XYZ file of C-alpha atoms in Angstrom:
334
model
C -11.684 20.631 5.763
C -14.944 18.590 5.919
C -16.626 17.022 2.457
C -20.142 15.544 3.083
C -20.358 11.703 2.482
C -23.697 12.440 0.808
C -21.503 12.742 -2.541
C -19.623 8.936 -2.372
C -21.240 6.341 -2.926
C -20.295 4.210 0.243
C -20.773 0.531 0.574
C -22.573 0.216 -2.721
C -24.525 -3.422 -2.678
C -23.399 -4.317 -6.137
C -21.083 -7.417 -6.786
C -17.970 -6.576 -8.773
C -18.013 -10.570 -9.347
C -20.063 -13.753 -9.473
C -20.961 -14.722 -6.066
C -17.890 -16.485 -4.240
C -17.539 -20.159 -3.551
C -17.760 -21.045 -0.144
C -14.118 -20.877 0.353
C -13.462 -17.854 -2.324
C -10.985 -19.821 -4.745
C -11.415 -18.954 -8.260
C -7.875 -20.762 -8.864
C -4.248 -20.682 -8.281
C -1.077 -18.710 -9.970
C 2.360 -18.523 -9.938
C 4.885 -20.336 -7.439
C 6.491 -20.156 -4.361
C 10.082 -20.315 -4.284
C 12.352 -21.164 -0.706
C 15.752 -19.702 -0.855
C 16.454 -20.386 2.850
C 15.241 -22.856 5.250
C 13.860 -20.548 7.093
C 11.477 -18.922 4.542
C 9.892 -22.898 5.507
C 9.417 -21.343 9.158
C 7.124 -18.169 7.615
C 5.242 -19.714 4.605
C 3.969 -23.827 4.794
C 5.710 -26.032 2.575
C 1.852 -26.448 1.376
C 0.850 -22.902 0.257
C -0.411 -21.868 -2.932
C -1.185 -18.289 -4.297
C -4.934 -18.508 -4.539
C -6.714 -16.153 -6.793
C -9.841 -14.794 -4.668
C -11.110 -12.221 -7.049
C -10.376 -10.700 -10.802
C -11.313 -8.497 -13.347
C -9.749 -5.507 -11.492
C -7.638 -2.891 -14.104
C -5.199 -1.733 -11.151
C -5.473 -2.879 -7.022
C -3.308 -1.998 -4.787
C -3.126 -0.570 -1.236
C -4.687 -3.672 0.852
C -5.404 -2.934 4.445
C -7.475 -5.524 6.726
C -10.448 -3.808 8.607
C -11.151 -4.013 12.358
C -14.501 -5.246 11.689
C -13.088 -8.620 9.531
C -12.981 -7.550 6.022
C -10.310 -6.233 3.447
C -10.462 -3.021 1.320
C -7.913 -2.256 -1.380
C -8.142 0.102 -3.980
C -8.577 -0.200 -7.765
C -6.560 2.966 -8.589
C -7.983 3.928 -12.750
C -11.578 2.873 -11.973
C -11.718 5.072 -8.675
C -12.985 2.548 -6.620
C -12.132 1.026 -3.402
C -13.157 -2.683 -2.999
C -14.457 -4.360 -0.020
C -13.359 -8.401 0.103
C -15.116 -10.245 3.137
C -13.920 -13.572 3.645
C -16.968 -16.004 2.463
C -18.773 -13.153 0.742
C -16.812 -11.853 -1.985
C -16.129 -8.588 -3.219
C -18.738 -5.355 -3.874
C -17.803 -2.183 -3.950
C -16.913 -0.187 -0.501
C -16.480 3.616 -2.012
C -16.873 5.323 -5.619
C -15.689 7.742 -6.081
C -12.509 7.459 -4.427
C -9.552 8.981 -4.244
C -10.562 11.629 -7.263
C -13.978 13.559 -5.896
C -13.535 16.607 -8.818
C -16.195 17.328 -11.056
C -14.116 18.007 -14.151
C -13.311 14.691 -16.016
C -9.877 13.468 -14.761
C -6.910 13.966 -17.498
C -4.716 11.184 -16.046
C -5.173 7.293 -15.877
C -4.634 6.759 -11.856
C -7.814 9.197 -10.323
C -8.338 6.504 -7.360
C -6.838 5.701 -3.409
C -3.768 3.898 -3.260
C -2.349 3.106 -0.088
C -4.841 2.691 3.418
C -4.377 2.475 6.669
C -6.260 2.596 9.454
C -5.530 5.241 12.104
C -5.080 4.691 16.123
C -8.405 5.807 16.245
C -9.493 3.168 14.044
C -10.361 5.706 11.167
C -9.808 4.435 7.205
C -6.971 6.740 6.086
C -6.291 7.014 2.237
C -3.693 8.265 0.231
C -5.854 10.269 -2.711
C -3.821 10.118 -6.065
C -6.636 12.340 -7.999
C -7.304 14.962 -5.260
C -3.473 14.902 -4.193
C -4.137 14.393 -0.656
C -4.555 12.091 2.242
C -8.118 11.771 3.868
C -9.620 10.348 6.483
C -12.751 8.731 6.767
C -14.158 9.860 9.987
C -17.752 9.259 11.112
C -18.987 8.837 7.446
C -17.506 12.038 6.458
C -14.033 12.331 4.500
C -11.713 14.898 6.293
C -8.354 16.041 4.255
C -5.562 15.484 6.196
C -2.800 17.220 4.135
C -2.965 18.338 0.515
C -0.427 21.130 0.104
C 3.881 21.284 1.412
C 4.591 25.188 2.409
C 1.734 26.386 0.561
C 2.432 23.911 -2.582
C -0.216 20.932 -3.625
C 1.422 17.190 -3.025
C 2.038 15.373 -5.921
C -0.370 12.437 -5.688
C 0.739 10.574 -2.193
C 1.102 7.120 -2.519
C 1.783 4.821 0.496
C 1.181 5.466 4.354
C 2.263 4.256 7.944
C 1.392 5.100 11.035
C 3.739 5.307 14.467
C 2.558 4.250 17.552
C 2.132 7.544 18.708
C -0.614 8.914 16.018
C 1.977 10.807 13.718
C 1.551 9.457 9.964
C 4.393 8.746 7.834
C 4.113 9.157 3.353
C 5.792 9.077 0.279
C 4.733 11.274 -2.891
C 5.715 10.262 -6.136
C 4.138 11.343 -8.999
C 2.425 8.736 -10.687
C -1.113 9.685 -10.198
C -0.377 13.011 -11.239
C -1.266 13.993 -15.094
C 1.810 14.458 -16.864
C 4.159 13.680 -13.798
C 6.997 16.331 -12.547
C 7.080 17.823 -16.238
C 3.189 18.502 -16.493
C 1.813 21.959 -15.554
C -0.222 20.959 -12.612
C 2.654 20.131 -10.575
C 3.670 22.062 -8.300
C 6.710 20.574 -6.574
C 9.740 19.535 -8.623
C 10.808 16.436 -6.484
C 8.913 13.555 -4.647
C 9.263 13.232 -0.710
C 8.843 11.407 2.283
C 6.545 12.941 4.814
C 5.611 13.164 8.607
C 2.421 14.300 9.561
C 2.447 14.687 13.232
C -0.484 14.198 15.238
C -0.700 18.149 15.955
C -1.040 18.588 12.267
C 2.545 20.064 11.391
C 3.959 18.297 8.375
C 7.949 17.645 7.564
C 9.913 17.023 4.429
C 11.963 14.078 5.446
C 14.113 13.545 2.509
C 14.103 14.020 -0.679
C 16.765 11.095 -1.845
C 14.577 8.721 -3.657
C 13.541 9.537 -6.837
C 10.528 7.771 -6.572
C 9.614 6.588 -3.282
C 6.712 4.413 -2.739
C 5.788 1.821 -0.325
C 6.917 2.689 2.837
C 6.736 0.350 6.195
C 7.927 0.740 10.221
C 9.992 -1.831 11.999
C 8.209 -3.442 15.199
C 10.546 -1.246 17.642
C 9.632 1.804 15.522
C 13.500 2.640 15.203
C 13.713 1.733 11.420
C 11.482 3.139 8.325
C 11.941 1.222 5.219
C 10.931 3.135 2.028
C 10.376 1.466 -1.536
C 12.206 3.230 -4.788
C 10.368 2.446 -7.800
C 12.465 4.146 -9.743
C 15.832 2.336 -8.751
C 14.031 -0.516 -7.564
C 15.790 -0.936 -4.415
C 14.284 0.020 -0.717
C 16.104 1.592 1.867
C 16.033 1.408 5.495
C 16.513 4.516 7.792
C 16.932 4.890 10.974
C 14.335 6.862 12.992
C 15.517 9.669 15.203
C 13.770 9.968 18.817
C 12.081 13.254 17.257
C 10.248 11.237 14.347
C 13.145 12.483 11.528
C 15.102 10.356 9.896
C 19.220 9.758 9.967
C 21.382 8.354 7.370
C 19.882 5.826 5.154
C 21.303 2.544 4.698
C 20.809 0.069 1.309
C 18.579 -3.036 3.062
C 17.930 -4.412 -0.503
C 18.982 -3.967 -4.206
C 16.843 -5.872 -6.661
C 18.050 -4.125 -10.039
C 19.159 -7.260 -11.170
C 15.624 -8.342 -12.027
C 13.986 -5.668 -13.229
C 12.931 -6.645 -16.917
C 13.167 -10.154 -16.170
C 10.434 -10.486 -13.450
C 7.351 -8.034 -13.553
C 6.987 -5.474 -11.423
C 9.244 -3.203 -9.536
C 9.878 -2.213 -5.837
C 6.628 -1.302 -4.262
C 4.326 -2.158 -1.277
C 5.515 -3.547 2.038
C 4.691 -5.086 5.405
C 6.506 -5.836 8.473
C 5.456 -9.167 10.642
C 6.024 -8.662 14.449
C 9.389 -10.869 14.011
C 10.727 -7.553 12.262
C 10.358 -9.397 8.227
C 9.755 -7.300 5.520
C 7.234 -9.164 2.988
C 7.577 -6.262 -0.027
C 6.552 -6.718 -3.132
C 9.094 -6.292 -5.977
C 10.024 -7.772 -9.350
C 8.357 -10.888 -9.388
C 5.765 -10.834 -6.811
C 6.798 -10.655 -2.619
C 10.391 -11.083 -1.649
C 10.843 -12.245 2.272
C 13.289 -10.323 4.344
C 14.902 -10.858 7.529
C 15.153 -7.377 9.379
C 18.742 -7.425 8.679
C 18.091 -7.835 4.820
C 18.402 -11.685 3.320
C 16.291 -12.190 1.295
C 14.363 -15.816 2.213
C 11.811 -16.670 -0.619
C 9.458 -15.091 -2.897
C 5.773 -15.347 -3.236
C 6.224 -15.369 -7.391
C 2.918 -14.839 -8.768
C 3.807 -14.327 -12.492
C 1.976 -10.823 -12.127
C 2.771 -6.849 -11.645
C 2.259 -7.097 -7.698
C 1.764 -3.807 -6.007
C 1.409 -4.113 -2.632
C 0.310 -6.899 0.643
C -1.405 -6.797 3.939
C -2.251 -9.838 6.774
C -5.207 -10.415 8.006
C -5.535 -11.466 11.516
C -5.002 -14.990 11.503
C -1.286 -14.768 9.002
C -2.885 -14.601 5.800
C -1.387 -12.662 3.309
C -3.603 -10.578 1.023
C -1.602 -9.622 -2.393
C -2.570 -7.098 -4.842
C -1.348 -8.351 -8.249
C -2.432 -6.471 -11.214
C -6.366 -7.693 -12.049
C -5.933 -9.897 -8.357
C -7.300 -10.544 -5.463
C -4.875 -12.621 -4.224
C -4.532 -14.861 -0.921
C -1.027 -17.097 0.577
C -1.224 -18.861 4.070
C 1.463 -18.403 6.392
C 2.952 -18.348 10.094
C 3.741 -15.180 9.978
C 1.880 -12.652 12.352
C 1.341 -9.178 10.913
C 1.914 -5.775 12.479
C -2.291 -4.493 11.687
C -3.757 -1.213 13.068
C -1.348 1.383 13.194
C 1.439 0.485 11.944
C-alpha cells in the first residue's frame, strides 16, 4: 500500500528553536558516572551531556541519516525532527506516525523508533496508524499493519539484520486505552520478524512489554527491552531468523522509582556494548552483561543513536541531547 507524500508536510523550513550557536550547546545536564575502568576506555574522562535542543513534549527514536543529519521523533506532537550538526533543528515530517483524519483519542499519535533500511530507506515504527512504513522515493509505503488478519498494537522499536529482514516489538503504549481499550485487537504485545519476502512471525510473546530492541555485531544475539519489568533480555538467534531460549543480560528493578525512566532504547557499538537507556539515563554493557557506567542525565531518557564519528545522540524527555565517546556505532542496518 502506497500513500502520496503530497499529504505530509516533509522537510518543513520552520525552526522548532532559536537559531543554534555555532557549536549547538544550549548547556549541560546531569553526570557521568564510571563504575569500571573500562567504561574510561568508551566515554573520555572529559565528557559532558550537552543539551543541543529543547522544548520537545516526548523524543525518542534517534537514528543518524546517511546524508549527515539526525531525525528523532517527538511522539504527542506527531512530528519527526531533523537535527543537523551546526544548523539546528526544523521540522523533517508532520504529520507523522498518525496520518488519520479523525482527531486522535490517545496522547502518543507520532513515529517512535527509525531506522534506516539496507536500501537506505527511513523506516518508522507508526504508533497512531499501528504500523511500520517506509519512506521510499518521497512516498510512505506500509510495511506491516495487521498479525493473521489482526491490526498491531502501536509498534515501537525496530532493527534490521544484515540480510534485509526487519526485527519489532509492539507494546501498547501508543494505542488509546492500551490492551483493555476497544480498538485493540490483539490481547498480548510481541516481538516480530518481517522478512525481506514480506512474511511476518510472532517471535515470542514473553515480555509483557517489550520495547527497545537491538542486534549483536555477529547477528547471533537480539537483545529486547521490558518496560514493564524493566529488565532486557538477550536471545539467541537461530540460523532461520527465530529466536531460542532467552537468557536475563540485565535486571535493573532495583532502581526503578529511584532514577527516572525505565528500560527502553538501545544500541550496540561494533565491540558488541549495549549503550540502553534505563532508569537514570544510559547504562554501558559489556556483551556479556556488566554493567560499566551510566550516562545519568537526571531525565526520562528514551532511547540513543551514534553518529558517525562516536557521538552519542540521547533522547531525554524535552532533549536533544549529545555525549562524546570512543565508541564506534553499528549505523545503517543494524
Amino acid at each position: 500500500m502506497r500513500v502520496s507524500s503530497l499529504a505530509l508536510t516533509l522537510l518543513v523550513c520552520v525552526a522548532i528553536a532559536a537559531p543554534a550557536v555555532a557549536d549547538d550547546v544550549k548547556k549541560t545536564i546531569g553526570e557521568i558516572e564510571r563504575l569500571d575502568p573500562a567504561f574510561d576506555e568508551l566515554v573520555p574522562k572529559d565528557a559532558k551531556i550537552e543539551v543541543l535542543a529543547d522544548g520537545f513534549e516526548w523524543s525518542e527514536g534517534p537514528v543518524w541519516m546517511p546524508k549527515g543529519f539526525l531525525l528523532f521523533s517527538d511522539i504527542p506532537n506527531n512530528r519527526i525532527v531533523k537535527y543537523k550538526p551546526g544548523h539546528g533543528t526544523d521540522v523533517f515530517m508532520q504529520p507523522a506516525g498518525y496520518t488519520g483524519m479523525s482527531k486522535f483519542e490517545g496522547h502518543e499519535p507520532g513515529t517512535n523508533g527509525l531506522a534506516i533500511s539496507p536500501e537506505g530507506h527511513l523506516t518508522m515504527c507508526c504508533h497512531g496508524d499501528r504500523n511500520i512504513t517506509q519512506m521510499v522515493d518521497g512516498e510512505r509505503k506500509v510495511l506491516v499493519s495487521h498479525y493473521e488478519g489482526k491490526r498491531l498494537n502501536s509498534p515501537n522499536d525496530l532493527v534490521y539484520h544484515s540480510n534485509g529482514d526487519l526485527y519489532f516489538t509492539d507494546p501498547p503504549y501508543g494505542l488509546p486505552g492500551g490492551l483493555n481499550g476497544k480498538e485493540a485487537e490483539l490481547d498480548y504485545c510481541g516481538v516480530y520478524r518481517l522478512g525481506k519476502d514480506g512474511k511476518l512471525t510472532l517471535l515470542t510473546k514473553e515480555c509483557p512489554r517489550p520495547n527497545g530492541i537491538a542486534l549483536s555485531p555477529d547477528e547471533k544475539t537480539l537483545y529486547v527491552a521490558d518496560s514493564q519489568e524493566c529488565h532486557w533480555k538477550a536471545f539467541p538467534m537461530k540460523e532461520d531468523g527465530t529466536l531460542g531460549e532467552s537468557k536475563m543480560f540485565y535486571d535493573a528493578k532495583q532502581w526503578r522509582g529511584k532514577r527516572p525512566g525505565g528500560s527502553d532504547g538501545m544500541k550496540v557499538d561494533t565491540n558488541g556494548n549495549v549503550w540502553a537507556t534505563g532508569p537514570g539515563g544510559v547504562l554501558v554493557f559489556t556483551p556479556e552483561g556488566k554493567l560499566l557506567g551510566r550516562i545519568s542525565t537526571g531525565e526520562r531518557t528514551a532511547n540513543c543513536a551514534f553518529g558517525p564519528d562516536g557521538t552519542l545522540y540521547l533522547t531525554a524527555d524535552m532533549y536533544l541531547c549529545r555525549v562524546k565517546t570512543n565508541a564506534k556505532g553499528l549505523i545503517g542496518s543494524k
